[in-house]
């Protein structure tokens, strides 16, 4: 017993100027189910809305079609008006006879006819509309932050400082990420560790933050507001509760020659170690691959020296499960190593290093205590060649993108070098300088003008060793491609920033998409830069794309604010335009056959599986089930499902079919 | 042949399976039909020769057959591929059936208890069309659009909507086929020309990227409509456009469940 | 080549009926009162209690419902249906004044004349009251021909009870014994009837089998458990009546789907005694 | 949809456009706000995403007597639902090839990416498609199927 | 009434012409691939009589696969009015039916004329003339003689042609409708002389005793094992019913648009699970064995009881068309035996 009301708006002359509104009204009255139709000058005005409300009550309408401007303008207005009159707002539809009709056609019979058709189509749709209720999803107000670089730290602190719990998971034994490795930071040249360390300590001390280092995400299930994360705490072989971080163990460890990851291989560490002195937590782990006890079964020196008996060789990986409402991915980046470059000797020349290695050389806490000495023989280099864009912007190498920070840190490196070696010569080979950023261009200029860094525009074609010296062959394109050969003591390659190892697997665990370079994709490049395509999973820092610290921090705070927005209400309200899998009478229960081809297609991983069980618990059938929390209502699954077992509320098969039949 | 019979006897005797789906002699010397062997001595009646072309995988999902217990099935490469495709669509679980794989020449028989083994067995040999069908396909492709329309219309006009094609197709396992959903009635029930066209296009689209080209649909069609050409045409398209070939693996991706950012789109304005 | 057309009537052509009244009985359950658009047809039309008809929603198809009004009430027919599929949804979208199709009456009838002078016990569950309503009114309209009339009616919940006004009317009548019940949990705070499943309530109400006829309609599970109770009370299978509902299209014994063995529900039924049902192969 | 130009008697094609809510629908809105003028013979059916556009809709549109169909949504990479349009594109690749193989005139089915900013492209698209389909004339073959085969 | 004449094979072209000129539609077997189908033909050259049996049956002439029972128009606000046109099915000659097919009309008529006469069937039948051709060959699926028919059986035919030499058919003109055809070109029919049809007929062995079968099948009803075994291979595809000349089950469906609609009748099959499925989800025949049983019981038991004849003419089409080689005779023999033993 459909009782539809049609309200045709003149929009002043905007519609009535070309469309014969009374005729539209008249023709509606011939459609079965239409019990009321009127036209009015301005439907969206207060009196117009009142007409709608009054008619709903007076004619006991079961559906409303407002023929007016685009639904983007006034759909909310009229739906609200309906709700006020006691009609479910989803029983109201807008027929767009302004933008799609009166404004784009001349006044004519055909235009009026089109308006009639458009309204009729909506009438047929609305007859099949169902009452829908907004979906509310409860929210667990704990955030999971993956990655303890500056991005993760910033996001964790922002969220924790608003009073919400945070679980911070870091893969390495300490948080800090790359920023902890840097010497000084452009464009201010303040000491990286000086600004980083206090933040790290803040994390350790914040009671809202639970820190899992040396841990990784095992799996993530659930949906926005209601995730279940499993975290694997890798066996540290050290009891975190007993260890006081006194360091006796690593002082005694006989395995002293292990290249230090933190020092990018330029320094060494022991088998039981903390990555660096300011590590948070400042408690060691045993690197089982290099530990004599684990390798050969003998040693146990550390156990002997540990005053608190904290060494636990038999410790196992542990899985902890946490309920979280939102996830921030901040797993950062990696840099290409020199082995990637055949033309620069495949990494076989010790004195060809990466920018990150240079950071360690320049760092006061680094292996050379901040003195710039070349790795091969410890000599202070007299000529240093910096090669920007090593790998980046090189489609041939598969990395067509710009790493964004190299121009800046290369300038920084050259400057740092010059500050320490005033007579030294610094050359920078570059393609062009990208110094967009506050005080960035000035910074580069300073390198050239104050510190006398030689910028050579051109590519380095080859680096080879000759008589114990590196020869850098290139060309200066500003000088018409004049070939250039520089004998250098040290070559620093600004190697490209790439996705951190395991980024792809992680993205898959999180069900978020990633780009061709395995950087996590944002939901919208402009408007939703900190969201991913999975609701409730946000992204910050260099794992999304190469970026510098200020940008990283800004994005991290952005992500945190999105999380906080989500946590600001007890429940999440969503439009009920979601897919549903049908239910039918037994013995079929649902027409879904459980092919789960829709599951794979859903852009939001909103489709899961549900077992239909008999009373005795026997599984009768496994069918698709849409998670209303995750479903965004695109309808891809609906078009895909062969047996039409899944349908989209608000755009059901019946509705669309009826629309076509009304054409 | 003896090898097959022995395997079947063994499996039944050991109680590894309760029934083996295979071929036996049919009504006349030209036909073979399905056998459901449940006793070791019934294995004697099994045959394996060029008559045995039906895609027996269709029986794996038949409720009445499932009730027989754990099944083994005699499978030529196409049937084996069908099983993998069904697995990739979550209709069969690993270990659920034992496949007695028959090599393309029909000689060797291997027992394949896992999908992994089956994947190795099928390799990359999707079934092609018969020579005759190839000729017809080429002929249709060579026609002008109007001729193609006329050709298919004359074929479709004969369709009586018995849905034997669907019943014979192992990939048409829906609990309720789209033609049976009546709210809305996407496809008319009655076999008139418009409804027939819709049925054929829908069926073909539903099998796009899933069809194994066993040809059972066309064989089943009492009206002799070469409807496997439609699905085969789409299989070719899916392969050309997306590199998708059905039935290669139990975890294979359905061509329409996925995409590549650089899928061709020359036809889109 | 012209050949004279015969005048065999088109048995598939429904009468066009106008909906005169719509009553929403329960969620998804409606009663239509239908009147003939053509008075001549109205004049000629007759039916008997127990018969059914094919109702069309033009554009959607036909559905089978029994005629729920009594043949003693002239000038209209009523049907009560639950919105279930395509046709019933189509019908449900109709309103007073709309035209639907009606083809019938079909099937056999309750042998009301043979029942004269007997006690009659009606046992109905859920939406199965409609087929019985026809007989009930028929009996009540000829009240003096029958002895005691007992109506036992149960539904899942109070909301699911249909014909609420008529239940009140019957309840008020001194010459009718009405027992209503809802399944445990289906009651409302002000529910005054029984709480319990129909078979149990029948057992409690214990109508006498002496010189009695029982009519039982309802979901199969209810029938299954009610029958033993009735036989315990002494009802003989040939004195217990029910109606069968097999899917049917034509209603006139041609489309081939309603048969139970060689018995056609549309022709030989829908009314059967349990003596007959027992003889049918288990195919309904 | 009664759309034949009654005054001149000339053939005016009947078109339906299935468009996504976020790009093409908005693009068409923009054409409106920009007061661009285009042929009045297209009826828009709004869907959330091109991913929702079932190929059945196209067949049903023809069965309903349409002479041409437009299917349009967000450009690749711009999908509101990130990838719905990529799924749609795959579906169309196969469907189009099937239509062609079955002898259906694919010149009557137009796929287009029209973004929210492309009001002009929308107007242009409608005009072009109208023009092309007008050239082709009424889709007699398909429309002729109605009632055929019913005794 | 029966009258026997001779007609030369090459005269058939002429007869065809005349028949067409008289405004009659002609349906006849047309070859396609390895099969032949009854289709409308416009010249005798299209006709192919080489097949033992056509794939589709001739029932299409009297019971089309899709026919309109009713047309209606929607008026203002959905008002309904009938679109009444007199029902005038084409006057038709079905040429080249086999005797079994001709016999099938009786079985169809039994259903359509039972109790409430079905206008559509009866009027089509009244306008249909059956010109059959006796079988000179048969195959292993033929079993007409087991169900009371035969390769030269005249029942149901209006004219029966039997090839008695390379050049001639013996024409038995059996009904008035047959006469009417002869009257179109009497000159083509010569006197029969002493020509005999029997020697030219195919030999079809009797495979089972149908009376015994009729007695044993009902007893087997509850023996589910038998039906399960027999139907294990059955795909429920419905082909057997669709090709069967006597299967009369149908579905009724509405199709409509904004302007109006049509109520259509189309073939259906008891082999489909949907056939008996209630909207509630309950299905009285929920497994294939019950549906297979229904088909067999219907033809060999219920038909006999309700219509007094068998619902099968032994054409063998179902066995030939079955994609999985379900062989009816084989199963009937088994049933005949089974009932007797058990
Ligand atoms: C040579 C060089 C010099 C630079 N100099 C400057 C500079 O001077 N100024 C400036 O602004 N920027 C500079 N940058 C850029 C700066 O390093 C980055 O902007 C910044 O470190 C990005 O921080 P992040 O937290 O996103 O990533 P990261 O610092 O990489 O942190 C990511 C963290 O996540 C952890 N992680 C990774 N995967 C997982 C996982 N699966 N599970 C758990 N944890 C995981 C990592 O261990 C790491 O701790 C420089 C970059 C380079 C390469
Ligand atoms: C003799 C008889 C009396 C009935 N009396 C009533 C009654 O008074 N009130 C009531 O609500 N229901 C009654 N039914 C059941 C009713 O016919 C079905 O519930 C209804 O037809 C299904 O609705 P549908 O057509 O919308 O469903 P769909 O599934 O869309 O139906 C499609 C087609 O199947 C047929 N069909 C589907 N299910 C059944 C079924 N269970 N029985 C018969 N045909 C079916 C319909 O007629 C229709 O043509 C009766 C059935 C029979 C046989
Ligand atoms: S909803 Fe459809 S596509 Fe998804 S699993 Fe079920 S049948 Fe398959
Ligand atoms: S509508 Fe879109 S988001 Fe929702 S379940 Fe379907 S495919 Fe996933
Ligand atoms: S035709 Fe399509 S819906 Fe029907 S069974 Fe086959 S795949 Fe399923
Ligand atoms: S098997 Fe043949 S006749 Fe039957 S539905 Fe399929 S195509 Fe049509
Ligand atoms: S049941 Fe088979 S053999 Fe008998 S008439 Fe039908 S098709 Fe012919
Ligand atoms: S043709 Fe064969 S498989 Fe199909 S329903 Fe008949 S017996 Fe079964």
Coordinates of C-alpha atoms and ligand atoms in Angstrom, one line a residue, chain B residues 59 164 167, chain E residues 231 233-241 269 271-272 288 292 295 318 321-327, ligand 8:
Chain B
X59 CA 28.5 -34.5 -9.3
X164 CA 20.1 -28.2 -19.0
X167 CA 22.5 -28.2 -14.7
Chain E
X231 CA 18.4 -41.1 -10.1
X233 CA 23.2 -39.6 -12.1
X234 CA 20.2 -37.4 -12.9
X235 CA 21.2 -33.7 -13.0
X236 CA 17.6 -32.6 -12.7
X237 CA 18.1 -30.7 -15.9
X238 CA 14.6 -31.1 -17.2
X239 CA 15.6 -32.0 -20.7
X240 CA 13.7 -35.2 -20.7
X241 CA 10.4 -33.4 -20.0
X269 CA 9.5 -29.9 -15.7
X271 CA 12.6 -32.7 -12.6
X272 CA 13.3 -29.2 -11.3
X288 CA 16.1 -35.6 -7.1
X292 CA 12.6 -38.8 -10.9
X295 CA 8.2 -38.5 -13.7
X318 CA 14.2 -38.6 -23.2
X321 CA 18.5 -36.3 -25.1
X322 CA 19.5 -37.0 -21.6
X323 CA 23.0 -35.5 -21.1
X324 CA 24.0 -38.1 -18.7
X325 CA 22.5 -41.1 -20.5
X326 CA 19.6 -41.9 -18.2
X327 CA 17.9 -44.6 -20.1
Ligands
LIG8 S1 17.3 -35.4 -19.0 FE1 18.4 -36.9 -17.7 S2 19.5 -35.6 -16.3 FE2 18.0 -34.3 -17.2 S3 16.3 -34.4 -15.8 FE3 15.9 -36.0 -17.4 S4 16.8 -37.8 -16.5 FE4 17.6 -36.2 -15.3

